Coordinates of C-alpha atoms and ligand atoms in Angstrom, one line a residue:
M28 CA 36.6 -13.6 73.5
L29 CA 36.7 -9.9 74.0
V30 CA 38.6 -8.4 76.9
V31 CA 36.4 -6.1 79.1
V32 CA 37.7 -3.3 81.2
V33 CA 36.1 -3.5 84.7
V34 CA 36.6 -1.7 88.0
G35 CA 38.7 -3.8 90.4
G36 CA 36.8 -6.2 92.5
I37 CA 36.2 -5.7 96.3
D38 CA 36.3 -8.8 98.4
T39 CA 34.4 -7.9 101.6
H40 CA 35.3 -11.0 103.6
T41 CA 38.7 -12.5 104.1
H42 CA 40.7 -14.0 106.9
L43 CA 44.4 -13.7 106.1
Q44 CA 47.0 -15.1 108.5
M45 CA 44.3 -15.4 111.1
P46 CA 45.1 -17.3 114.4
F47 CA 42.2 -19.8 114.5
M48 CA 41.5 -23.3 116.0
G49 CA 45.1 -23.9 117.0
T50 CA 46.8 -22.7 113.9
V51 CA 47.0 -19.7 111.5
S52 CA 45.2 -19.5 108.2
I53 CA 47.9 -20.2 105.6
D54 CA 47.4 -17.2 103.3
D55 CA 49.3 -14.2 104.8
F56 CA 48.6 -10.6 103.8
Y57 CA 51.2 -10.9 101.0
H58 CA 50.2 -14.2 99.4
G59 CA 46.5 -13.5 100.0
T60 CA 46.5 -10.1 98.4
K61 CA 48.8 -11.3 95.6
A62 CA 46.1 -14.0 94.9
A63 CA 43.4 -11.4 95.1
I64 CA 45.0 -9.2 92.4
A65 CA 45.7 -12.2 90.2
G66 CA 42.0 -12.9 90.2
G67 CA 40.9 -9.3 89.5
T68 CA 40.2 -8.2 93.1
T69 CA 42.0 -4.8 93.9
M70 CA 40.7 -4.4 97.5
I71 CA 40.0 -6.7 100.3
M72 CA 38.2 -6.3 103.7
D73 CA 39.7 -8.5 106.4
F74 CA 38.5 -9.2 109.9
V75 CA 40.1 -8.4 113.2
I76 CA 38.9 -11.1 115.5
E77 CA 39.9 -10.6 119.2
Q78 CA 39.7 -13.4 121.8
K79 CA 37.0 -13.0 124.4
G80 CA 38.2 -10.5 127.0
E81 CA 40.9 -9.0 124.7
S82 CA 40.9 -5.3 123.9
L83 CA 39.5 -4.6 120.5
L84 CA 41.8 -1.7 119.9
E85 CA 44.9 -3.8 120.8
A86 CA 43.7 -6.5 118.4
Y87 CA 43.1 -3.8 115.7
E88 CA 46.6 -2.4 116.1
K89 CA 48.1 -6.0 115.9
W90 CA 46.2 -6.7 112.6
R91 CA 47.4 -3.3 111.2
T92 CA 51.1 -4.2 111.8
W93 CA 50.5 -7.6 110.2
A94 CA 48.9 -6.1 107.1
D95 CA 50.4 -2.8 106.4
E96 CA 53.9 -4.0 105.5
K97 CA 52.6 -6.9 103.4
V98 CA 49.5 -6.0 101.4
C99 CA 49.8 -5.8 97.6
C100 CA 46.5 -4.1 97.3
D101 CA 44.3 -1.7 99.3
Y102 CA 42.5 -3.1 102.3
S103 CA 40.1 -2.2 105.1
L104 CA 39.2 -3.9 108.3
H105 CA 36.0 -5.1 110.0
M106 CA 36.0 -5.7 113.7
G107 CA 34.8 -8.9 115.4
V108 CA 32.8 -8.5 118.6
T109 CA 33.3 -11.7 120.5
W110 CA 32.4 -10.4 124.0
W111 CA 30.3 -7.5 125.4
S112 CA 31.0 -4.9 128.1
Q113 CA 31.1 -1.1 128.5
K114 CA 34.8 -1.3 127.5
V115 CA 33.9 -3.1 124.3
A116 CA 31.2 -0.4 123.6
D117 CA 33.7 2.4 124.2
E118 CA 36.4 0.7 122.0
M119 CA 33.8 0.2 119.2
Q120 CA 33.2 4.0 119.3
T121 CA 36.9 4.7 119.1
L122 CA 37.2 2.3 116.2
V123 CA 34.5 4.1 114.3
Q124 CA 35.5 7.6 115.1
E125 CA 39.3 7.3 114.9
K126 CA 40.3 4.1 113.2
G127 CA 38.2 4.0 110.0
V128 CA 36.1 0.9 111.0
N129 CA 32.4 1.0 110.1
S130 CA 31.4 -2.6 110.4
F131 CA 31.4 -5.2 113.2
K132 CA 30.9 -9.0 113.0
M133 CA 29.1 -10.9 115.7
F134 CA 29.0 -14.7 116.0
M135 CA 25.9 -16.7 116.9
A136 CA 28.1 -19.8 116.5
Y137 CA 31.5 -21.0 117.8
K138 CA 30.1 -21.5 121.3
D139 CA 32.7 -20.8 124.1
S140 CA 35.0 -18.9 121.7
F141 CA 33.3 -16.2 119.7
M142 CA 29.6 -16.6 120.4
L143 CA 27.3 -13.9 121.9
N144 CA 23.9 -14.7 123.4
D145 CA 20.7 -13.0 122.1
G146 CA 20.6 -10.4 124.9
E147 CA 24.2 -9.4 124.1
L148 CA 23.5 -9.5 120.4
Y149 CA 20.6 -7.1 120.7
Q150 CA 22.7 -4.7 122.8
V151 CA 25.5 -4.8 120.2
F152 CA 23.0 -4.2 117.4
K153 CA 21.7 -1.1 119.3
H154 CA 25.2 0.2 119.7
C155 CA 26.1 -0.4 116.0
A156 CA 23.0 1.6 115.1
A157 CA 24.0 4.4 117.5
L158 CA 27.4 4.4 115.8
K159 CA 25.8 4.4 112.3
S160 CA 27.8 1.3 111.5
L161 CA 26.9 -2.0 109.9
A162 CA 26.3 -5.2 112.0
Q163 CA 27.4 -8.4 110.4
V164 CA 26.5 -11.8 111.7
H165 CA 27.7 -15.4 111.4
A166 CA 24.2 -16.9 111.6
E167 CA 24.1 -20.4 113.0
N168 CA 22.7 -21.7 116.3
G169 CA 25.9 -22.4 118.3
D170 CA 24.1 -24.0 121.2
V171 CA 22.4 -26.6 119.0
I172 CA 25.6 -27.2 117.0
A173 CA 27.5 -28.0 120.2
Q174 CA 24.8 -30.5 121.2
K175 CA 24.5 -32.1 117.8
S176 CA 28.3 -32.4 117.5
M177 CA 28.4 -34.3 120.8
E178 CA 25.6 -36.6 119.5
M179 CA 27.8 -37.3 116.4
V180 CA 30.8 -38.1 118.5
N181 CA 28.7 -40.3 120.8
Q182 CA 27.7 -42.3 117.7
G183 CA 31.3 -42.6 116.6
I184 CA 30.9 -40.3 113.6
M185 CA 34.3 -38.5 113.8
G186 CA 34.9 -37.7 110.1
P187 CA 34.2 -34.5 108.1
E188 CA 30.6 -35.7 107.5
G189 CA 30.1 -35.2 111.2
H190 CA 30.7 -31.4 110.6
L191 CA 27.9 -31.3 108.0
L192 CA 25.5 -33.4 110.1
S193 CA 26.0 -31.3 113.2
H194 CA 25.4 -28.0 111.2
P195 CA 22.1 -28.7 109.5
E196 CA 20.6 -26.2 107.1
E197 CA 17.7 -25.2 109.3
V198 CA 20.0 -24.4 112.2
E199 CA 21.5 -21.8 109.9
A200 CA 18.1 -20.5 108.7
E201 CA 16.8 -20.3 112.3
A202 CA 19.7 -18.1 113.4
T203 CA 19.4 -16.0 110.3
N204 CA 15.8 -15.4 111.1
R205 CA 16.6 -14.6 114.8
A206 CA 19.3 -12.1 113.7
V207 CA 16.9 -10.4 111.3
C208 CA 14.4 -10.1 114.2
L209 CA 16.9 -8.8 116.7
A210 CA 18.5 -6.3 114.2
N211 CA 15.0 -5.0 113.2
Q212 CA 14.1 -4.5 116.8
A213 CA 17.3 -2.6 117.3
T214 CA 16.7 -0.6 114.1
C215 CA 20.1 -1.7 113.0
P216 CA 21.1 -2.6 109.4
L217 CA 22.1 -6.2 109.1
Y218 CA 24.6 -8.0 106.9
V219 CA 24.3 -11.8 107.0
V220 CA 27.7 -13.2 105.9
H221 CA 28.4 -16.5 104.2
V222 CA 24.8 -17.4 103.4
M223 CA 25.3 -21.0 102.5
S224 CA 21.7 -22.4 102.0
K225 CA 18.5 -21.8 100.1
S226 CA 16.5 -21.5 103.3
S227 CA 18.7 -18.8 104.8
A228 CA 18.6 -16.9 101.5
D229 CA 14.8 -17.2 101.6
V230 CA 14.8 -15.7 105.1
V231 CA 16.9 -12.7 103.8
S232 CA 14.6 -12.4 100.7
K233 CA 11.5 -12.2 102.9
A234 CA 13.1 -9.6 105.2
R235 CA 14.0 -7.4 102.3
R236 CA 10.5 -7.7 100.8
E237 CA 9.2 -6.5 104.2
G238 CA 11.4 -3.4 103.8
K239 CA 14.0 -4.4 106.4
V240 CA 17.6 -3.2 105.8
V241 CA 19.2 -6.7 105.5
F242 CA 21.9 -7.9 103.1
G243 CA 22.7 -11.5 102.6
E244 CA 25.9 -12.6 100.9
P245 CA 26.9 -16.0 99.5
I246 CA 30.5 -16.9 99.1
A247 CA 32.4 -18.0 96.0
A248 CA 32.7 -21.6 97.2
G249 CA 28.9 -21.8 97.8
L250 CA 28.3 -20.8 94.3
G251 CA 30.8 -23.2 92.9
V252 CA 30.3 -26.5 94.7
D253 CA 27.8 -28.3 97.0
G254 CA 28.2 -30.4 100.1
H255 CA 28.5 -33.9 98.7
H256 CA 32.3 -33.6 99.2
Y257 CA 31.9 -34.3 102.9
Y258 CA 31.1 -37.9 102.0
N259 CA 34.2 -38.4 99.9
K260 CA 36.2 -41.4 101.0
C261 CA 39.4 -39.4 100.8
W262 CA 39.7 -37.8 104.3
R263 CA 41.8 -34.9 103.0
H264 CA 39.3 -34.2 100.2
A265 CA 36.4 -34.2 102.6
A266 CA 38.1 -32.1 105.3
G267 CA 39.3 -29.6 102.7
H268 CA 35.6 -28.5 102.3
V269 CA 35.0 -27.9 106.0
L270 CA 33.8 -24.4 106.8
S271 CA 30.9 -23.0 108.8
P272 CA 28.1 -22.9 107.8
P273 CA 29.0 -25.9 105.7
L274 CA 28.4 -26.4 101.9
R275 CA 24.9 -27.8 101.5
P276 CA 24.4 -31.3 100.0
D277 CA 21.3 -30.1 98.1
P278 CA 22.8 -30.0 94.5
T279 CA 20.5 -27.2 93.5
T280 CA 21.9 -24.8 96.1
P281 CA 24.8 -23.3 94.0
G282 CA 22.4 -22.5 91.1
Y283 CA 19.7 -21.1 93.5
L284 CA 22.2 -18.8 95.2
M285 CA 23.6 -17.7 91.8
D286 CA 20.1 -16.9 90.6
L287 CA 19.5 -14.6 93.6
L288 CA 22.9 -12.9 92.9
A289 CA 22.1 -12.5 89.2
K290 CA 18.5 -11.3 89.6
Y291 CA 18.2 -7.6 90.1
V292 CA 14.4 -7.1 89.6
S293 CA 14.7 -4.3 92.1
Y294 CA 16.7 -3.3 95.1
V295 CA 14.3 -5.2 97.3
E296 CA 14.0 -8.3 95.2
S297 CA 17.7 -9.0 95.0
V298 CA 18.8 -10.8 98.1
S299 CA 22.5 -10.7 97.3
L300 CA 24.0 -7.5 96.2
F301 CA 27.5 -8.7 96.2
I302 CA 29.7 -11.8 96.8
H303 CA 32.6 -12.4 99.0
S304 CA 35.1 -15.2 99.3
D305 CA 35.4 -15.8 103.1
N306 CA 38.9 -16.9 102.3
C307 CA 40.2 -18.6 105.4
T308 CA 42.5 -21.3 104.0
F309 CA 44.2 -24.1 105.8
N310 CA 46.4 -26.7 104.0
A311 CA 45.8 -30.4 104.4
D312 CA 48.4 -30.8 107.2
Q313 CA 46.5 -28.1 109.1
K314 CA 43.1 -29.6 108.4
A315 CA 44.6 -32.8 109.8
L316 CA 44.5 -31.3 113.3
G317 CA 41.0 -32.8 113.1
K318 CA 41.9 -36.2 111.6
D319 CA 40.4 -38.0 114.6
D320 CA 37.7 -35.5 115.5
F321 CA 35.9 -33.3 113.0
R322 CA 35.4 -30.6 115.7
M323 CA 39.1 -29.9 115.5
I324 CA 39.3 -29.4 111.7
P325 CA 40.1 -25.7 111.2
N326 CA 37.1 -24.2 109.5
G327 CA 37.6 -22.3 106.2
V328 CA 38.1 -22.6 102.5
N329 CA 39.8 -20.6 99.8
G330 CA 38.2 -18.2 97.3
I331 CA 40.2 -14.9 97.3
E332 CA 41.8 -15.6 93.9
D333 CA 38.9 -17.3 92.2
R334 CA 35.9 -15.3 93.5
M335 CA 35.5 -13.2 90.3
S336 CA 36.2 -16.1 87.9
V337 CA 33.5 -18.2 89.6
I338 CA 31.0 -15.4 89.2
W339 CA 32.1 -14.8 85.6
E340 CA 31.7 -18.5 84.7
K341 CA 28.6 -19.3 86.7
G342 CA 27.0 -15.9 86.1
V343 CA 28.1 -14.2 82.9
T344 CA 29.2 -17.2 80.7
S345 CA 26.0 -19.0 81.8
G346 CA 23.9 -16.0 80.6
K347 CA 22.4 -15.4 84.1
M348 CA 23.9 -11.9 84.3
D349 CA 25.6 -9.3 82.1
P350 CA 29.0 -7.7 82.7
C351 CA 27.3 -4.7 84.3
R352 CA 25.7 -6.9 86.9
F353 CA 29.0 -8.7 87.3
V354 CA 30.7 -5.4 88.2
A355 CA 27.9 -4.5 90.6
V356 CA 28.1 -7.7 92.6
T357 CA 31.9 -8.0 92.6
S358 CA 32.7 -4.4 93.4
T359 CA 30.3 -1.4 93.1
T360 CA 27.6 -2.4 95.6
A361 CA 30.2 -3.3 98.2
A362 CA 31.8 0.2 97.8
K363 CA 28.4 1.8 98.5
I364 CA 27.6 -0.3 101.5
F365 CA 30.9 0.3 103.1
N366 CA 30.8 4.0 102.2
I367 CA 33.8 4.2 100.0
Y368 CA 32.0 4.9 96.7
P369 CA 33.0 6.4 94.3
Q370 CA 36.6 6.3 95.5
K371 CA 36.2 2.6 95.1
G372 CA 33.8 0.6 92.9
R373 CA 33.8 3.0 89.9
I374 CA 36.1 4.0 87.1
A375 CA 35.9 7.8 86.9
V376 CA 37.9 10.9 87.1
G377 CA 38.8 11.4 90.8
S378 CA 38.2 7.7 91.7
D379 CA 41.0 5.3 92.5
A380 CA 42.4 3.8 89.3
D381 CA 41.6 0.2 90.3
I382 CA 41.2 -1.0 86.7
V383 CA 41.2 -4.6 85.6
L384 CA 41.5 -5.9 82.1
W385 CA 39.2 -8.9 82.3
D386 CA 40.1 -11.7 80.0
P387 CA 38.8 -15.0 81.5
N388 CA 41.3 -17.0 79.3
Q389 CA 44.4 -15.2 80.3
T390 CA 47.2 -16.0 82.8
R391 CA 47.8 -13.8 85.8
L392 CA 50.0 -10.8 86.7
H393 CA 52.8 -9.7 88.9
V394 CA 52.5 -7.7 92.2
V395 CA 54.6 -5.5 94.6
Q396 CA 54.6 -6.3 98.3
G397 CA 53.6 -3.4 100.6
V398 CA 52.1 -1.0 98.1
G399 CA 48.6 -1.5 99.3
R400 CA 47.1 1.2 101.6
F401 CA 44.7 1.0 104.5
I402 CA 41.4 2.5 103.4
P403 CA 39.2 3.9 106.2
T404 CA 35.5 3.1 105.8
P405 CA 33.5 6.0 107.3
A406 CA 30.3 5.4 109.2
N407 CA 26.8 6.5 108.2
S408 CA 26.7 5.1 104.6
E409 CA 23.7 6.7 102.9
Y410 CA 23.2 3.5 101.0
V411 CA 22.7 1.7 104.3
Y412 CA 21.4 4.4 106.7
G413 CA 19.1 6.3 104.3
K414 CA 16.3 3.8 104.8
I415 CA 17.1 3.3 108.5
R416 CA 16.5 7.0 109.2
A417 CA 13.2 6.9 107.5
R418 CA 12.2 3.7 109.5
V419 CA 13.2 5.3 112.8
Q420 CA 11.2 8.3 112.0
A421 CA 8.1 6.3 110.9
N422 CA 8.3 3.9 113.9
Q423 CA 9.2 6.2 116.7
P424 CA 7.5 4.7 119.9
K425 CA 5.3 7.3 121.6
A426 CA 3.7 7.1 125.1
V427 CA -0.1 7.5 125.0
E428 CA -1.4 10.7 126.7
R429 CA -4.1 9.5 129.2
D430 CA -5.6 10.7 132.5
P431 CA -4.1 8.8 135.5
Y432 CA -6.1 5.7 136.7
T433 CA -8.0 6.5 139.9
G434 CA -10.2 3.4 140.2
P435 CA -9.9 0.5 142.7
V436 CA -6.8 -1.7 142.9
V437 CA -6.6 -5.2 144.4
K438 CA -4.4 -5.8 147.5
V439 CA -1.1 -7.6 146.6
N440 CA -1.2 -11.1 148.2
Q441 CA 2.1 -11.1 150.2
K442 CA 1.9 -14.9 150.9
M443 CA 2.4 -16.0 147.2
Ligands
URQ5 C1 36.1 -17.6 111.3 C2 35.7 -17.8 109.9 C3 36.0 -19.2 109.5 N1 35.6 -19.5 108.2 C4 34.4 -20.2 108.0 N2 33.4 -19.6 107.4 O1 34.3 -21.4 108.4 C5 34.2 -17.5 109.7 O2 33.4 -18.1 110.4 O3 33.9 -16.7 108.9
ZN6 ZN1 31.7 -16.6 110.0
ZN7 ZN1 42.0 -37.0 97.8
ZN8 ZN1 34.6 -15.4 107.6

């Protein structure tokens, strides 16, 4: 097997040492970035996720202190938006203009903790567009999930299979479609994270064919395994696969999502332009917080170390994509979308020397804690906003010039 030299991978979606569901994800910024480098990823993008009502800026500074002293590779940060107010809007602007953030993640799920309603979502999308930043969504219908979870509990279904049954595929696809509609109405570029199903991927495909600026990204786990594991008799095994949206039991899902990642007929045709891990790992003892009730199982799986290997094996070794496409989906496209190309995502004079000797059969390397840098991601990525500007221009709403109406008007019936 020849060794190929590739540009270091960029994992656009990680949750290292994140406080979540009563515990903290087990990979901290040292171990998580060490694993990333071991797997060929030389930059990660993590999420600051504040609690409802908490200052976004304070949460951002907290995450920076957690990360800066520990990271073994470069990193940047997305900002979660779990509540909406003028203060949130003002802090989003500060984050874009002064703190090197150019993307925000909104949740349509996690009712009562992170979820925004449609009206709030639309306003946040409008604000993202005004800030020339990218809107990311966790697309699942949180209201329906809450109801269906209660239905499972009322039927005595308390195991990890209850998580799958209360997060059906079409509840993911419905929210994906709703997010596409709201973002398009707000003329805001949309990035649907952790696309876990064929039907959601189809929603993204259709939107892209219609010319909408929408990106949909699968995760490594969703390309590697399907959702039959929730029915495993071993509770730890089944619970270890709990994340949202869940892995889908349709065994053709991983291959379908990989085909969409591999296919680059044209910019429009390819649904997935890159692949992230959504690494949000909890060990078995942490997952056991939900041993009696699946709703308490901390959501998340690993992927930060194996993301690129999964794509190499399922994509390149399988003949679905060539090494050039592999580089595009594991690094280059992400750099363009988050406006850090060609500093990142390219091997060239003047670019960062994030170089990986890729030998799928080799063991893995050593790292140095704290050498990673925070990489600001500037707003107004041409790759993202070039098309938006044209669409705004083309669809500018205009009032019709007409003479004032002077005809008869009926009297308003005060009694009704
Ligand atoms: C908070 C985080 C948890 N991981 C997961 N996808 O279940 C996410 O929803 O991305
Ligand atoms: Zn999510
Ligand atoms: Zn087991
Ligand atoms: Zn995530």
